[in-house]
Amino acid sequence: MPTVKTLHARKRIALIAHDHKKAELIEWALYNKTVLCRHELYATGTTGKLIEENLDVPVRKLLSGPLGGDQQIGSMIAEGKIDVVIFFWDPMEALPHDPDIKALLRLGVVWNIPMASNRTSADFLLTSPLMHQEYEVRLPDYSQYLGRKV
Ligand SMILES: O=C(CO)COP(=O)(O)O
């Protein structure tokens, strides 16, 4: 039986950008400031600092990505504490914390999280009426994985 999780109208949004994508995320966030302000914002360390400085909005900042920020967001996803992920990751550069990035993206899929990885998908996500209303997320049945022998 799939489990259902309720997302409230005020979403908990994680904002993350790799260094070469930070300017683009800030520009996008500035353009969408009014809408973003209606939600609760979380971010990895440096991205969060830049958003706070440029948008003058409160952001709950986690550790910087390479120091564990991606892992923290991933664990918040697993605990049902993040509803939406906007992650402008860099497809052109290898990063030392690549396993952490992959883990975060994987958990987003596991927990059926709406995720945007570029400006267009972020536009589509943010302009969805579902962003501003209650929504029931259906989770697959993972009971077969509980206590699985290895
Ligand atoms: O590296 C990141 C995500 O993988 C982002 O971390 P910062 O926001 O601290 O730069």
PDB file of N, CA and C in Angstrom, residues 79-137:
ATOM      1  N   GLU A  79      13.684  12.449   6.199  1.00  0.00           N
ATOM      2  CA  GLU A  79      12.867  12.645   7.407  1.00  0.00           C
ATOM      3  C   GLU A  79      11.578  13.415   7.124  1.00  0.00           C
ATOM      4  N   GLY A  80      11.333  13.730   5.855  1.00  0.00           N
ATOM      5  CA  GLY A  80      10.104  14.450   5.492  1.00  0.00           C
ATOM      6  C   GLY A  80      10.135  15.919   5.855  1.00  0.00           C
ATOM      7  N   LYS A  81      11.330  16.506   5.929  1.00  0.00           N
ATOM      8  CA  LYS A  81      11.437  17.911   6.344  1.00  0.00           C
ATOM      9  C   LYS A  81      11.711  18.877   5.196  1.00  0.00           C
ATOM     10  N   ILE A  82      11.826  18.357   3.994  1.00  0.00           N
ATOM     11  CA  ILE A  82      12.003  19.206   2.794  1.00  0.00           C
ATOM     12  C   ILE A  82      10.955  18.770   1.767  1.00  0.00           C
ATOM     13  N   ASP A  83      10.268  19.756   1.168  1.00  0.00           N
ATOM     14  CA  ASP A  83       9.187  19.436   0.228  1.00  0.00           C
ATOM     15  C   ASP A  83       9.605  19.587  -1.231  1.00  0.00           C
ATOM     16  N   VAL A  84      10.504  20.530  -1.490  1.00  0.00           N
ATOM     17  CA  VAL A  84      10.881  20.879  -2.868  1.00  0.00           C
ATOM     18  C   VAL A  84      12.386  21.146  -2.906  1.00  0.00           C
ATOM     19  N   VAL A  85      13.048  20.692  -3.975  1.00  0.00           N
ATOM     20  CA  VAL A  85      14.486  20.964  -4.121  1.00  0.00           C
ATOM     21  C   VAL A  85      14.737  21.706  -5.432  1.00  0.00           C
ATOM     22  N   ILE A  86      15.406  22.847  -5.319  1.00  0.00           N
ATOM     23  CA  ILE A  86      15.883  23.569  -6.507  1.00  0.00           C
ATOM     24  C   ILE A  86      17.399  23.492  -6.415  1.00  0.00           C
ATOM     25  N   PHE A  87      18.000  22.699  -7.274  1.00  0.00           N
ATOM     26  CA  PHE A  87      19.439  22.434  -7.175  1.00  0.00           C
ATOM     27  C   PHE A  87      20.055  22.650  -8.547  1.00  0.00           C
ATOM     28  N   PHE A  88      20.701  23.804  -8.735  1.00  0.00           N
ATOM     29  CA  PHE A  88      21.405  24.085  -9.989  1.00  0.00           C
ATOM     30  C   PHE A  88      22.799  23.459  -9.885  1.00  0.00           C
ATOM     31  N   TRP A  89      22.891  22.186 -10.256  1.00  0.00           N
ATOM     32  CA  TRP A  89      24.184  21.511 -10.170  1.00  0.00           C
ATOM     33  C   TRP A  89      24.936  21.679 -11.490  1.00  0.00           C
ATOM     34  N   ASP A  90      26.244  21.554 -11.373  1.00  0.00           N
ATOM     35  CA  ASP A  90      27.126  21.871 -12.495  1.00  0.00           C
ATOM     36  C   ASP A  90      27.448  20.609 -13.299  1.00  0.00           C
ATOM     37  N   PRO A  91      26.961  20.534 -14.542  1.00  0.00           N
ATOM     38  CA  PRO A  91      27.219  19.325 -15.332  1.00  0.00           C
ATOM     39  C   PRO A  91      28.598  19.341 -15.993  1.00  0.00           C
ATOM     40  N   MET A  92      29.355  20.424 -15.810  1.00  0.00           N
ATOM     41  CA  MET A  92      30.627  20.602 -16.529  1.00  0.00           C
ATOM     42  C   MET A  92      31.851  20.454 -15.642  1.00  0.00           C
ATOM     43  N   GLU A  93      31.635  20.185 -14.362  1.00  0.00           N
ATOM     44  CA  GLU A  93      32.795  20.123 -13.478  1.00  0.00           C
ATOM     45  C   GLU A  93      32.671  18.960 -12.491  1.00  0.00           C
ATOM     46  N   ALA A  94      33.781  18.235 -12.324  1.00  0.00           N
ATOM     47  CA  ALA A  94      33.797  17.157 -11.326  1.00  0.00           C
ATOM     48  C   ALA A  94      34.056  17.786  -9.965  1.00  0.00           C
ATOM     49  N   LEU A  95      33.300  17.389  -8.978  1.00  0.00           N
ATOM     50  CA  LEU A  95      33.450  17.978  -7.648  1.00  0.00           C
ATOM     51  C   LEU A  95      33.839  16.902  -6.638  1.00  0.00           C
ATOM     52  N   PRO A  96      34.614  17.301  -5.607  1.00  0.00           N
ATOM     53  CA  PRO A  96      35.107  16.292  -4.650  1.00  0.00           C
ATOM     54  C   PRO A  96      33.986  15.591  -3.901  1.00  0.00           C
ATOM     55  N   HIS A  97      32.857  16.281  -3.717  1.00  0.00           N
ATOM     56  CA  HIS A  97      31.767  15.668  -2.950  1.00  0.00           C
ATOM     57  C   HIS A  97      30.681  15.097  -3.859  1.00  0.00           C
ATOM     58  N   ASP A  98      31.095  14.634  -5.032  1.00  0.00           N
ATOM     59  CA  ASP A  98      30.144  14.052  -5.980  1.00  0.00           C
ATOM     60  C   ASP A  98      29.268  12.943  -5.368  1.00  0.00           C
ATOM     61  N   PRO A  99      29.845  12.060  -4.518  1.00  0.00           N
ATOM     62  CA  PRO A  99      28.982  11.028  -3.920  1.00  0.00           C
ATOM     63  C   PRO A  99      27.843  11.630  -3.078  1.00  0.00           C
ATOM     64  N   ASP A 100      28.128  12.747  -2.410  1.00  0.00           N
ATOM     65  CA  ASP A 100      27.096  13.393  -1.586  1.00  0.00           C
ATOM     66  C   ASP A 100      25.985  13.984  -2.468  1.00  0.00           C
ATOM     67  N   ILE A 101      26.421  14.563  -3.607  1.00  0.00           N
ATOM     68  CA  ILE A 101      25.463  15.170  -4.541  1.00  0.00           C
ATOM     69  C   ILE A 101      24.534  14.080  -5.092  1.00  0.00           C
ATOM     70  N   LYS A 102      25.162  12.962  -5.503  1.00  0.00           N
ATOM     71  CA  LYS A 102      24.383  11.847  -6.051  1.00  0.00           C
ATOM     72  C   LYS A 102      23.415  11.309  -5.002  1.00  0.00           C
ATOM     73  N   ALA A 103      23.894  11.242  -3.750  1.00  0.00           N
ATOM     74  CA  ALA A 103      23.053  10.716  -2.668  1.00  0.00           C
ATOM     75  C   ALA A 103      21.834  11.611  -2.462  1.00  0.00           C
ATOM     76  N   LEU A 104      22.052  12.918  -2.509  1.00  0.00           N
ATOM     77  CA  LEU A 104      20.938  13.859  -2.351  1.00  0.00           C
ATOM     78  C   LEU A 104      19.931  13.698  -3.492  1.00  0.00           C
ATOM     79  N   LEU A 105      20.444  13.633  -4.723  1.00  0.00           N
ATOM     80  CA  LEU A 105      19.545  13.508  -5.872  1.00  0.00           C
ATOM     81  C   LEU A 105      18.798  12.168  -5.828  1.00  0.00           C
ATOM     82  N   ARG A 106      19.490  11.141  -5.369  1.00  0.00           N
ATOM     83  CA  ARG A 106      18.837   9.831  -5.259  1.00  0.00           C
ATOM     84  C   ARG A 106      17.705   9.852  -4.236  1.00  0.00           C
ATOM     85  N   LEU A 107      17.969  10.446  -3.076  1.00  0.00           N
ATOM     86  CA  LEU A 107      16.933  10.485  -2.045  1.00  0.00           C
ATOM     87  C   LEU A 107      15.729  11.302  -2.487  1.00  0.00           C
ATOM     88  N   GLY A 108      15.994  12.329  -3.311  1.00  0.00           N
ATOM     89  CA  GLY A 108      14.876  13.103  -3.851  1.00  0.00           C
ATOM     90  C   GLY A 108      13.961  12.223  -4.694  1.00  0.00           C
ATOM     91  N   VAL A 109      14.555  11.302  -5.442  1.00  0.00           N
ATOM     92  CA  VAL A 109      13.738  10.386  -6.253  1.00  0.00           C
ATOM     93  C   VAL A 109      13.046   9.361  -5.349  1.00  0.00           C
ATOM     94  N   VAL A 110      13.808   8.822  -4.389  1.00  0.00           N
ATOM     95  CA  VAL A 110      13.235   7.820  -3.472  1.00  0.00           C
ATOM     96  C   VAL A 110      11.971   8.363  -2.802  1.00  0.00           C
ATOM     97  N   TRP A 111      12.034   9.625  -2.364  1.00  0.00           N
ATOM     98  CA  TRP A 111      10.929  10.209  -1.590  1.00  0.00           C
ATOM     99  C   TRP A 111       9.978  11.055  -2.439  1.00  0.00           C
ATOM    100  N   ASN A 112      10.083  10.893  -3.768  1.00  0.00           N
ATOM    101  CA  ASN A 112       9.124  11.533  -4.684  1.00  0.00           C
ATOM    102  C   ASN A 112       9.052  13.050  -4.478  1.00  0.00           C
ATOM    103  N   ILE A 113      10.234  13.655  -4.396  1.00  0.00           N
ATOM    104  CA  ILE A 113      10.332  15.093  -4.158  1.00  0.00           C
ATOM    105  C   ILE A 113      10.356  15.833  -5.502  1.00  0.00           C
ATOM    106  N   PRO A 114       9.588  16.897  -5.659  1.00  0.00           N
ATOM    107  CA  PRO A 114       9.727  17.700  -6.883  1.00  0.00           C
ATOM    108  C   PRO A 114      11.082  18.397  -6.881  1.00  0.00           C
ATOM    109  N   MET A 115      11.863  18.149  -7.934  1.00  0.00           N
ATOM    110  CA  MET A 115      13.221  18.696  -7.985  1.00  0.00           C
ATOM    111  C   MET A 115      13.445  19.393  -9.327  1.00  0.00           C
ATOM    112  N   ALA A 116      14.064  20.559  -9.276  1.00  0.00           N
ATOM    113  CA  ALA A 116      14.418  21.277 -10.497  1.00  0.00           C
ATOM    114  C   ALA A 116      15.926  21.434 -10.527  1.00  0.00           C
ATOM    115  N   SER A 117      16.526  21.184 -11.687  1.00  0.00           N
ATOM    116  CA  SER A 117      17.984  21.262 -11.748  1.00  0.00           C
ATOM    117  C   SER A 117      18.479  22.339 -12.703  1.00  0.00           C
ATOM    118  N   ASN A 118      17.563  23.104 -13.280  1.00  0.00           N
ATOM    119  CA  ASN A 118      17.973  24.228 -14.118  1.00  0.00           C
ATOM    120  C   ASN A 118      16.875  25.284 -14.104  1.00  0.00           C
ATOM    121  N   ARG A 119      17.148  26.402 -14.730  1.00  0.00           N
ATOM    122  CA  ARG A 119      16.246  27.549 -14.611  1.00  0.00           C
ATOM    123  C   ARG A 119      14.845  27.271 -15.167  1.00  0.00           C
ATOM    124  N   THR A 120      14.798  26.588 -16.280  1.00  0.00           N
ATOM    125  CA  THR A 120      13.476  26.337 -16.878  1.00  0.00           C
ATOM    126  C   THR A 120      12.643  25.418 -16.002  1.00  0.00           C
ATOM    127  N   SER A 121      13.269  24.342 -15.508  1.00  0.00           N
ATOM    128  CA  SER A 121      12.487  23.441 -14.651  1.00  0.00           C
ATOM    129  C   SER A 121      12.106  24.151 -13.352  1.00  0.00           C
ATOM    130  N   ALA A 122      12.974  25.031 -12.863  1.00  0.00           N
ATOM    131  CA  ALA A 122      12.647  25.790 -11.649  1.00  0.00           C
ATOM    132  C   ALA A 122      11.453  26.723 -11.926  1.00  0.00           C
ATOM    133  N   ASP A 123      11.406  27.330 -13.113  1.00  0.00           N
ATOM    134  CA  ASP A 123      10.266  28.181 -13.482  1.00  0.00           C
ATOM    135  C   ASP A 123       8.974  27.364 -13.519  1.00  0.00           C
ATOM    136  N   PHE A 124       9.046  26.195 -14.149  1.00  0.00           N
ATOM    137  CA  PHE A 124       7.853  25.350 -14.245  1.00  0.00           C
ATOM    138  C   PHE A 124       7.369  24.953 -12.844  1.00  0.00           C
ATOM    139  N   LEU A 125       8.336  24.592 -11.994  1.00  0.00           N
ATOM    140  CA  LEU A 125       7.978  24.159 -10.636  1.00  0.00           C
ATOM    141  C   LEU A 125       7.337  25.296  -9.847  1.00  0.00           C
ATOM    142  N   LEU A 126       8.005  26.429  -9.843  1.00  0.00           N
ATOM    143  CA  LEU A 126       7.555  27.534  -8.991  1.00  0.00           C
ATOM    144  C   LEU A 126       6.218  28.117  -9.454  1.00  0.00           C
ATOM    145  N   THR A 127       5.922  28.007 -10.746  1.00  0.00           N
ATOM    146  CA  THR A 127       4.660  28.566 -11.241  1.00  0.00           C
ATOM    147  C   THR A 127       3.530  27.539 -11.202  1.00  0.00           C
ATOM    148  N   SER A 128       3.822  26.342 -10.716  1.00  0.00           N
ATOM    149  CA  SER A 128       2.758  25.343 -10.592  1.00  0.00           C
ATOM    150  C   SER A 128       1.782  25.763  -9.494  1.00  0.00           C
ATOM    151  N   PRO A 129       0.477  25.662  -9.737  1.00  0.00           N
ATOM    152  CA  PRO A 129      -0.495  25.973  -8.682  1.00  0.00           C
ATOM    153  C   PRO A 129      -0.289  25.082  -7.454  1.00  0.00           C
ATOM    154  N   LEU A 130       0.279  23.911  -7.658  1.00  0.00           N
ATOM    155  CA  LEU A 130       0.490  22.978  -6.535  1.00  0.00           C
ATOM    156  C   LEU A 130       1.501  23.513  -5.518  1.00  0.00           C
ATOM    157  N   MET A 131       2.301  24.493  -5.970  1.00  0.00           N
ATOM    158  CA  MET A 131       3.268  25.100  -5.040  1.00  0.00           C
ATOM    159  C   MET A 131       2.561  25.827  -3.917  1.00  0.00           C
ATOM    160  N   HIS A 132       1.344  26.263  -4.165  1.00  0.00           N
ATOM    161  CA  HIS A 132       0.670  27.159  -3.214  1.00  0.00           C
ATOM    162  C   HIS A 132      -0.575  26.556  -2.599  1.00  0.00           C
ATOM    163  N   GLN A 133      -0.702  25.254  -2.734  1.00  0.00           N
ATOM    164  CA  GLN A 133      -1.844  24.603  -2.098  1.00  0.00           C
ATOM    165  C   GLN A 133      -1.391  23.301  -1.462  1.00  0.00           C
ATOM    166  N   GLU A 134      -2.286  22.735  -0.674  1.00  0.00           N
ATOM    167  CA  GLU A 134      -1.943  21.460  -0.048  1.00  0.00           C
ATOM    168  C   GLU A 134      -1.878  20.383  -1.130  1.00  0.00           C
ATOM    169  N   TYR A 135      -0.994  19.450  -0.962  1.00  0.00           N
ATOM    170  CA  TYR A 135      -0.829  18.403  -1.984  1.00  0.00           C
ATOM    171  C   TYR A 135      -0.466  17.083  -1.313  1.00  0.00           C
ATOM    172  N   GLU A 136      -1.084  16.022  -1.758  1.00  0.00           N
ATOM    173  CA  GLU A 136      -0.811  14.701  -1.194  1.00  0.00           C
ATOM    174  C   GLU A 136       0.219  13.975  -2.060  1.00  0.00           C
ATOM    175  N   VAL A 137       1.376  13.754  -1.506  1.00  0.00           N
ATOM    176  CA  VAL A 137       2.413  13.001  -2.234  1.00  0.00           C
ATOM    177  C   VAL A 137       2.202  11.520  -1.954  1.00  0.00           C
TER     178      VAL A 137
END
